[in-house]
PDB file of C-alpha atoms in Angstrom:
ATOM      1  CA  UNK A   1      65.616  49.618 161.578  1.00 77.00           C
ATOM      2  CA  UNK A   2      66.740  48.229 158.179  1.00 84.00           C
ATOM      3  CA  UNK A   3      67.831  44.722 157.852  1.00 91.00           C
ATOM      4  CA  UNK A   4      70.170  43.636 155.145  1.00 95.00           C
ATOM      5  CA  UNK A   5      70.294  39.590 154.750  1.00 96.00           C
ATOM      6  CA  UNK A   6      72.268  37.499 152.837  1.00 96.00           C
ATOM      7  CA  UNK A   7      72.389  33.810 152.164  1.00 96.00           C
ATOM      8  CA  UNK A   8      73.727  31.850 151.932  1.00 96.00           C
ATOM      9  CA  UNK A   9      76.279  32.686 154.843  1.00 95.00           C
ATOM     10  CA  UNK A  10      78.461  30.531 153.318  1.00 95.00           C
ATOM     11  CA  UNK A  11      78.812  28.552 150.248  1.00 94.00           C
ATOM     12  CA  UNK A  12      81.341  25.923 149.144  1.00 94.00           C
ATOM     13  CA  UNK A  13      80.516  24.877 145.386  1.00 91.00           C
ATOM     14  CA  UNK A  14      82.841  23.026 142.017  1.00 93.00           C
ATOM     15  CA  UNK A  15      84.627  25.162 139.628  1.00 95.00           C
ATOM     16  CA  UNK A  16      82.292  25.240 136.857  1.00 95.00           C
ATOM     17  CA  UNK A  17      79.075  25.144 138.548  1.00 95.00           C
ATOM     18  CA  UNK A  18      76.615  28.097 138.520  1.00 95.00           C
ATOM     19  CA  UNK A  19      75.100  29.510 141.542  1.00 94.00           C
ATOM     20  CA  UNK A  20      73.246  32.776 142.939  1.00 96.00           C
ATOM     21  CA  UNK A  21      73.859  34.734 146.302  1.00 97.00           C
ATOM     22  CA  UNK A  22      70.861  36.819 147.353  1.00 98.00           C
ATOM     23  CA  UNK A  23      70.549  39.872 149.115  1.00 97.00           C
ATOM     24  CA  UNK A  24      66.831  40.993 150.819  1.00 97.00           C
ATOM     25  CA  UNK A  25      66.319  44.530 152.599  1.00 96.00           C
ATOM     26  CA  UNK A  26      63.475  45.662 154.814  1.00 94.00           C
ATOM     27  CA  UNK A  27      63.349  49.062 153.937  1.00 87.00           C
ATOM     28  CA  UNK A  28      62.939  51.040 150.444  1.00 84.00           C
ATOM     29  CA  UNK A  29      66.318  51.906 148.866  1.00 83.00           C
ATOM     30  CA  UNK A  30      66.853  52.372 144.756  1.00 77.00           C
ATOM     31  CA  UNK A  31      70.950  52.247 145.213  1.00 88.00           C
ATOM     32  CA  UNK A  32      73.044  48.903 146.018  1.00 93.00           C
ATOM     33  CA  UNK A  33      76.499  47.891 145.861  1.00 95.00           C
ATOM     34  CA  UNK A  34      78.274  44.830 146.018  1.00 97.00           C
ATOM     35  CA  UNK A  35      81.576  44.296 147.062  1.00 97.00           C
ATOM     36  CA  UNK A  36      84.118  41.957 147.495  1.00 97.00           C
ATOM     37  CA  UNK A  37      87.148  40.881 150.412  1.00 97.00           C
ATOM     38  CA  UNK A  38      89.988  38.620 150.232  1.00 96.00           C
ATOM     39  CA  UNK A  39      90.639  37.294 153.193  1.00 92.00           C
ATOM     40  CA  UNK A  40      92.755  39.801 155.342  1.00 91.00           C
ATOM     41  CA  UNK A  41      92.456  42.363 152.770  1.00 95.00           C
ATOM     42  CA  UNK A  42      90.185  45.715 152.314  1.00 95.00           C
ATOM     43  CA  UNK A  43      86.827  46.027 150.588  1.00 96.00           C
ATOM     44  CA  UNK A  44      86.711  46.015 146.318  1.00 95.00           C
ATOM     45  CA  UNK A  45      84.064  47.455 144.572  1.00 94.00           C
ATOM     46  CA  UNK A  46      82.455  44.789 142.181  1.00 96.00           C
ATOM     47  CA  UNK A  47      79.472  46.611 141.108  1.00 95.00           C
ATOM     48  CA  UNK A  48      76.505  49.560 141.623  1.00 92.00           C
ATOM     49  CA  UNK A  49      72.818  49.192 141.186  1.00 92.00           C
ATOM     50  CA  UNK A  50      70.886  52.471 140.847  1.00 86.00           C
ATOM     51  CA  UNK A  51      68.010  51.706 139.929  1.00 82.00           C
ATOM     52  CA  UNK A  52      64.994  49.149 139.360  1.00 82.00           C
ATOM     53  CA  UNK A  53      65.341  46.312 136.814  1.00 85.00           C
ATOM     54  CA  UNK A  54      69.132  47.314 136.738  1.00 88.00           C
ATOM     55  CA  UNK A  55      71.911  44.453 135.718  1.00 92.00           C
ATOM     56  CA  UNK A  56      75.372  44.806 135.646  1.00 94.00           C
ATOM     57  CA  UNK A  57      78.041  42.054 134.612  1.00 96.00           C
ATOM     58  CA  UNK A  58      81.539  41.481 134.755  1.00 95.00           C
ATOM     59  CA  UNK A  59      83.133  38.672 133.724  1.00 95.00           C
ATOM     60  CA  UNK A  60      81.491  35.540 135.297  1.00 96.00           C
ATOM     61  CA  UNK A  61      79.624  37.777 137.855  1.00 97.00           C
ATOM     62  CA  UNK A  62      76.501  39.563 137.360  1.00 98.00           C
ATOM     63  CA  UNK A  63      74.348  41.556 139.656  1.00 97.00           C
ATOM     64  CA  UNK A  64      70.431  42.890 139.730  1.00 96.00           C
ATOM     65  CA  UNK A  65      68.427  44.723 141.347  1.00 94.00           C
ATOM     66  CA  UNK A  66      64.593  44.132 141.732  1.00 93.00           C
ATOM     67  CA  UNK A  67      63.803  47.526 144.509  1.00 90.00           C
ATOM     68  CA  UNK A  68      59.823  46.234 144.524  1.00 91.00           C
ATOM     69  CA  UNK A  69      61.116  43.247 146.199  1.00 92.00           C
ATOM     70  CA  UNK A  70      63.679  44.699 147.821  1.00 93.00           C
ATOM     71  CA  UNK A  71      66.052  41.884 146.448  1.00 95.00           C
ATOM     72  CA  UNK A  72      69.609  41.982 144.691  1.00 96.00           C
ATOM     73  CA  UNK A  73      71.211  38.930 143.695  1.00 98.00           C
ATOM     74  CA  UNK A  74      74.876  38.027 142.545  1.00 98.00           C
ATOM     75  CA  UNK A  75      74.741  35.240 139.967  1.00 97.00           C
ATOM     76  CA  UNK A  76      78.257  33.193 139.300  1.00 96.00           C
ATOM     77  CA  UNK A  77      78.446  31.637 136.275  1.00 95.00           C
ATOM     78  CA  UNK A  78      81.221  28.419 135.665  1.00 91.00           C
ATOM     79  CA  UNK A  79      82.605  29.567 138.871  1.00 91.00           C
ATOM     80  CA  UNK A  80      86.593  29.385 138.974  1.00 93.00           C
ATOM     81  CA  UNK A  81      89.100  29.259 141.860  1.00 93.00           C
ATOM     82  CA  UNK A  82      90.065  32.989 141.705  1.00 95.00           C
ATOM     83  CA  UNK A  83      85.931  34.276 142.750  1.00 96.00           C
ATOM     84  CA  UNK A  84      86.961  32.478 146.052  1.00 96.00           C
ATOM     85  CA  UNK A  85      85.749  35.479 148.296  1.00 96.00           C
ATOM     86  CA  UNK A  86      83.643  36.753 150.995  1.00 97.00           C
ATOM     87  CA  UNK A  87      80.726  39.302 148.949  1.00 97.00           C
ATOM     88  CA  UNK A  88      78.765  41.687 150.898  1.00 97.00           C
ATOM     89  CA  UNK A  89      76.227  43.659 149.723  1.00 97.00           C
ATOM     90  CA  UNK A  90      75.476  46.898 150.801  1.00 95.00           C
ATOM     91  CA  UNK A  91      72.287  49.232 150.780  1.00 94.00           C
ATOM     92  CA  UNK A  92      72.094  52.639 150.628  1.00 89.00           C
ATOM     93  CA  UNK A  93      69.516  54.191 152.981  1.00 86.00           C
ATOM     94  CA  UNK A  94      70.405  58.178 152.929  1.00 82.00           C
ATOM     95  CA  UNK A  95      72.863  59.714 151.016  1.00 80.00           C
ATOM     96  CA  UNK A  96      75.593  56.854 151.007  1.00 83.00           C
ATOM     97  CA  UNK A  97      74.645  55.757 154.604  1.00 88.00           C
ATOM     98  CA  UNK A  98      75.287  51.916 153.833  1.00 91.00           C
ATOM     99  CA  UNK A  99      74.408  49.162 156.061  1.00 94.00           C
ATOM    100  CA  UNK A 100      76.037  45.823 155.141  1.00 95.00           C
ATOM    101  CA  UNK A 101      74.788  42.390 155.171  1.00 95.00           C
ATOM    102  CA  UNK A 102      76.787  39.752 156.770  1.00 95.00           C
ATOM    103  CA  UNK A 103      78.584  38.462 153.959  1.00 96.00           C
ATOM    104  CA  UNK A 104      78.774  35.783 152.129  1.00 96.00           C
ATOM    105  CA  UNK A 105      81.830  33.298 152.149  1.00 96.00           C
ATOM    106  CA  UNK A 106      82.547  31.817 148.605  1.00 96.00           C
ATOM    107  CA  UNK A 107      84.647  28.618 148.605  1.00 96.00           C
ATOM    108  CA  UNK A 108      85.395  27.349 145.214  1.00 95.00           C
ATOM    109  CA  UNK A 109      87.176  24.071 144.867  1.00 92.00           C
ATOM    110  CA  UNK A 110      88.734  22.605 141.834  1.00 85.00           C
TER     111      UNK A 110
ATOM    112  CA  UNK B   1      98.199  57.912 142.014  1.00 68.00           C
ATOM    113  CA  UNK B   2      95.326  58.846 144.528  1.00 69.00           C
ATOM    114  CA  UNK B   3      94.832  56.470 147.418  1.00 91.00           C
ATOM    115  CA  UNK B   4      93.594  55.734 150.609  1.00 95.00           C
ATOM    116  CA  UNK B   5      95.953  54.878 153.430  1.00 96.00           C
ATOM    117  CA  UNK B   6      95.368  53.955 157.547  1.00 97.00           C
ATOM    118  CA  UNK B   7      97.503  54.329 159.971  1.00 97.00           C
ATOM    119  CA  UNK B   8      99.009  51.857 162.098  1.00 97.00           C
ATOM    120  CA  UNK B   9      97.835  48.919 160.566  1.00 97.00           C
ATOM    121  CA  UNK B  10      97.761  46.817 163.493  1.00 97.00           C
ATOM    122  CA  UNK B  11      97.530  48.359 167.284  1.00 98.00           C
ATOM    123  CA  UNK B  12      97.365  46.785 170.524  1.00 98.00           C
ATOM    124  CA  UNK B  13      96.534  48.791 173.889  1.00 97.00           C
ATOM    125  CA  UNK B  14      95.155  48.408 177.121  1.00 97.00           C
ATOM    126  CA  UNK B  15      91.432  49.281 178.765  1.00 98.00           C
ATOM    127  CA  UNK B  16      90.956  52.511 179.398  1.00 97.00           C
ATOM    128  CA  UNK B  17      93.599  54.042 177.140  1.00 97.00           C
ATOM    129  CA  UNK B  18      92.930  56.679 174.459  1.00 98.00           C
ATOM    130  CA  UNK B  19      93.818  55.360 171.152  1.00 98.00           C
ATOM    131  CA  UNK B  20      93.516  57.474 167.875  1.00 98.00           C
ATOM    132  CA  UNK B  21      93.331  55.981 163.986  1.00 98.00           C
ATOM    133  CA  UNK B  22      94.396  57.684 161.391  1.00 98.00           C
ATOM    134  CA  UNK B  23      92.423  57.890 157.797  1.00 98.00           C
ATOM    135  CA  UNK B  24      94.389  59.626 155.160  1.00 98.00           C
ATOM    136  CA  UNK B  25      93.183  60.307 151.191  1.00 96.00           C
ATOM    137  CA  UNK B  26      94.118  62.026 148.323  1.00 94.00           C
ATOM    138  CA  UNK B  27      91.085  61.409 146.018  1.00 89.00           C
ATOM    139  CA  UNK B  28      89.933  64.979 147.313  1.00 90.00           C
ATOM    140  CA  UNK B  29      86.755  63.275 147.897  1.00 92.00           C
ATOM    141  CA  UNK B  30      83.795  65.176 150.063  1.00 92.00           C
ATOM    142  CA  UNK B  31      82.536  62.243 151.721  1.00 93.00           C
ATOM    143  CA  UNK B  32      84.523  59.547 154.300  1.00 96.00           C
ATOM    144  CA  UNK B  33      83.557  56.988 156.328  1.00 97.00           C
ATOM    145  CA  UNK B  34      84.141  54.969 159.645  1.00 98.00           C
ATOM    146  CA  UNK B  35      83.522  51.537 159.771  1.00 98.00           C
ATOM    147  CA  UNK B  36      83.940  48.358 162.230  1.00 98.00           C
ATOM    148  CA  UNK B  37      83.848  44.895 160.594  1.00 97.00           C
ATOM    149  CA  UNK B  38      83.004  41.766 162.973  1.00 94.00           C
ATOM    150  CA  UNK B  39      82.504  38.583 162.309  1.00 84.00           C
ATOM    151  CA  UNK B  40      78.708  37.961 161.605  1.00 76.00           C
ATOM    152  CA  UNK B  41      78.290  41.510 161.469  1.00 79.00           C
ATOM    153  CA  UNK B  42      80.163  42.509 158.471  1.00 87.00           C
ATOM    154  CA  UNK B  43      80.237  45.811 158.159  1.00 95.00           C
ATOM    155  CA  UNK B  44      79.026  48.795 160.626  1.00 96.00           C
ATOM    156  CA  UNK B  45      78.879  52.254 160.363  1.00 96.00           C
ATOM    157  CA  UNK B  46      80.500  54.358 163.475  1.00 97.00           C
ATOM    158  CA  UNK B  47      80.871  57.685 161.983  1.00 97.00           C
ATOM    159  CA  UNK B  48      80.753  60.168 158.828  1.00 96.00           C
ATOM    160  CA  UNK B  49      81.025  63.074 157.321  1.00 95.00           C
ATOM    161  CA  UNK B  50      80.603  64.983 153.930  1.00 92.00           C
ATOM    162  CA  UNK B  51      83.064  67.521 153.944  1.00 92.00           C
ATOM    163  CA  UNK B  52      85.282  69.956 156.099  1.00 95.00           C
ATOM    164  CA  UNK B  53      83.789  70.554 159.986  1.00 96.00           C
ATOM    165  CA  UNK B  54      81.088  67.891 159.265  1.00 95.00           C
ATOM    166  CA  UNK B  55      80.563  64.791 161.609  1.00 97.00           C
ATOM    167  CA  UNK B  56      77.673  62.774 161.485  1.00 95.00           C
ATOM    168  CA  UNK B  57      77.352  59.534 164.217  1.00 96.00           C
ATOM    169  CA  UNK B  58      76.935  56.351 162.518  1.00 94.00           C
ATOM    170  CA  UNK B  59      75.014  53.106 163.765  1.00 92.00           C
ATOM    171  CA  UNK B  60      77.523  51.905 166.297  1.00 95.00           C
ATOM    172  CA  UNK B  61      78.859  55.337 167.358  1.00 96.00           C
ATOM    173  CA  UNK B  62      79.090  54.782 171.360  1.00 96.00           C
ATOM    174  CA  UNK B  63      82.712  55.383 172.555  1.00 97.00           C
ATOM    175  CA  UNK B  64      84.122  56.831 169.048  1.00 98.00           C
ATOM    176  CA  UNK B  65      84.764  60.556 168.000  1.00 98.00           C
ATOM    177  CA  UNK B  66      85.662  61.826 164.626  1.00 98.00           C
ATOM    178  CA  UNK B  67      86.805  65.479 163.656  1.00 97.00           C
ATOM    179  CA  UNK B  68      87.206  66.550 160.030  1.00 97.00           C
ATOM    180  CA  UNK B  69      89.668  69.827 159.976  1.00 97.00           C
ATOM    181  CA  UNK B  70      90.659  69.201 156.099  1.00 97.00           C
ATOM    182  CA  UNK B  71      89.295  67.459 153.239  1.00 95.00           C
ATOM    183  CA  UNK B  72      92.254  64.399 153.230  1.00 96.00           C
ATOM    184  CA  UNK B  73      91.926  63.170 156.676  1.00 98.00           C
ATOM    185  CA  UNK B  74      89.334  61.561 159.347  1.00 98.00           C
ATOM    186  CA  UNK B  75      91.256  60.742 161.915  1.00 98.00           C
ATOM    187  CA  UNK B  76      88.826  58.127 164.520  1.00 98.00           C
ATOM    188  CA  UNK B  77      89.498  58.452 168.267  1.00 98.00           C
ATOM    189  CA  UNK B  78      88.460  55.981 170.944  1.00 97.00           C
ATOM    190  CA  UNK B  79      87.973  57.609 173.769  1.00 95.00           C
ATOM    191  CA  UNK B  80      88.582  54.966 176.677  1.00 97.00           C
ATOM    192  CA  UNK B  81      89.413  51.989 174.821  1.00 97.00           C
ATOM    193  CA  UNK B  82      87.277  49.134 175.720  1.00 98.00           C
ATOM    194  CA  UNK B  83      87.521  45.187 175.284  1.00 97.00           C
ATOM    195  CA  UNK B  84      84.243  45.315 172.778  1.00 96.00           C
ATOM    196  CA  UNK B  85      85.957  47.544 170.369  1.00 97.00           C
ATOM    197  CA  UNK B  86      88.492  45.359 169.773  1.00 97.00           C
ATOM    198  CA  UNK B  87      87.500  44.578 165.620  1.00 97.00           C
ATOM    199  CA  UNK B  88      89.425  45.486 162.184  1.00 97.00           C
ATOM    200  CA  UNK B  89      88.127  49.186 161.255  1.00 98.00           C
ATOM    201  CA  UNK B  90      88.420  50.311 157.839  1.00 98.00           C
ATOM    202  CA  UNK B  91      87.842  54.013 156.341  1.00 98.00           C
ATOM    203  CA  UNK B  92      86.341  54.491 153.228  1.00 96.00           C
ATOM    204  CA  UNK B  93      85.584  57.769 151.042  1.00 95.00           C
ATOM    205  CA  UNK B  94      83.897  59.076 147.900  1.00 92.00           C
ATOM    206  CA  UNK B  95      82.398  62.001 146.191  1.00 85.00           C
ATOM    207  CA  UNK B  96      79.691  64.159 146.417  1.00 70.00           C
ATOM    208  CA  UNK B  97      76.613  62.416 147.719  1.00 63.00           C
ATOM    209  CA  UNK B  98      74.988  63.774 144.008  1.00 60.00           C
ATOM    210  CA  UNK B  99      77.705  61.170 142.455  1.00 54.00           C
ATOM    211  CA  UNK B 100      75.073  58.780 141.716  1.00 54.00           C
ATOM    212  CA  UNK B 101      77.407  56.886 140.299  1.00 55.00           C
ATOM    213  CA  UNK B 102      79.952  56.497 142.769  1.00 77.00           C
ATOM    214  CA  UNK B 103      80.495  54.340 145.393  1.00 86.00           C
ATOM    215  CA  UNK B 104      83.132  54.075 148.603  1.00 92.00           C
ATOM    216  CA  UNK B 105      86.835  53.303 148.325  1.00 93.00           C
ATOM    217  CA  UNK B 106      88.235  51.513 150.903  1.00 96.00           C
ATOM    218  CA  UNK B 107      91.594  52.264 153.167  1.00 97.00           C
ATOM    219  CA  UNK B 108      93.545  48.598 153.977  1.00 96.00           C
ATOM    220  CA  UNK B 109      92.267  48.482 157.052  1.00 97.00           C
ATOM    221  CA  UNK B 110      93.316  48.436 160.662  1.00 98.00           C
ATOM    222  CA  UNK B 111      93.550  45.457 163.509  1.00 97.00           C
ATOM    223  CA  UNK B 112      93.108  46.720 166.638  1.00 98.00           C
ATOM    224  CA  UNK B 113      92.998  44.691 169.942  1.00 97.00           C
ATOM    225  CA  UNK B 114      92.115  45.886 173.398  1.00 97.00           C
ATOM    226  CA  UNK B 115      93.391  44.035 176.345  1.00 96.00           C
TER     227      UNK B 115
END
């Protein structure tokens, strides 16, 4: 059964402070997603990792993907208010069969 | 402009009724998606499918039926609601599974409680 962990669970950090949520799978997968939820609202796409070594920024995110280690990470740099957020990653096991980790819930405090 | 929509947003019923939510897009995408989101679980998948006639059971499928008779709608029936599947489900679609790019679009979601 594949596992999808995140941590931290949650994470309260400064507005300008840099910090990195991590994502580990058990099983092998080359295609992750991250996404993010406002609180009551849907799902947003943030980003999609296809492959090994891949890296994809936006703004003051960026995301990676290392499939050997079966290990994605979201890196925030100078965080600001508005990333406030729960993130969830999600793997891709079969032909965009995702399972979700639990989320992580961002708290960024001026 | 092409969307997603679910329908009703928030529901409340009783044990042992039959409740169905509705999943509507117009992205003409193959591919949607049922999923329940708990806390400490985020998401989970119930069911799928990747086009017209084609259902596919999910992780948490127990108690949930899906039928596909068009490309715009998955509509997700519970078939004696219980107290356990009280949660917020969302739908989601996208395009053909060769998309490699793609990735899943998500409806508003929808708050259902059981009683």
């Amino acid at each position: 059964e594949l596992k999808v962990e995140q941590n931290p669970l949650f994470l309260s950090m400064q507005e300008g402070k840099n910090y990195t949520i991590y994502c580990n799978y058990s099983t092998t997968s080359d295609r992750l997603y991250w996404y993010r939820q406002d609180p009551g609202k849907s799902l947003e796409s943030l980003f999609v990792l296809l492959s090994n070594g891949a890296v994809k920024q936006e703004g003051r995110l960026m995301a990676s993907l290392d499939t050997k280690a079966r290990l994605s990470t979201l890196h925030i740099t100078a965080a600001v208010h508005d990333l406030s957020a729960t993130y969830f990653c999600a793997v891709d096991i079969r032909a965009q069969k995702l399972v979700f980790g639990q989320g992580t819930r961002l708290t960024i405090n001026p | 402009d092409a969307e997603i929509t679910q329908s009703p947003r928030h529901k409340i019923t009783e044990t042992g009724r039959q409740v169905t939510l509705a999943c509507h897009q117009t992205w003409n995408h193959n591919n949607m998606f049922w999923y329940r989101q708990d806390l400490g679980h985020g998401l989970r998948l119930i069911h799928y499918s990747y086009g017209v006639h084609d259902t596919n059971k999910g992780e948490v499928s127990d108690g949930y039926s899906v039928s596909r008779s068009n490309t715009e709608d998955l509509p997700l029936t519970l078939e004696s609601a219980a107290s356990s599947q009280t949660s917020v489900y969302f739908c989601a679609s996208s395009e053909e599974v060769r998309a490699w790019a793609d990735t899943q679009y998500f409806g508003p979601g929808t708050r259902l409680t059981v009683l």
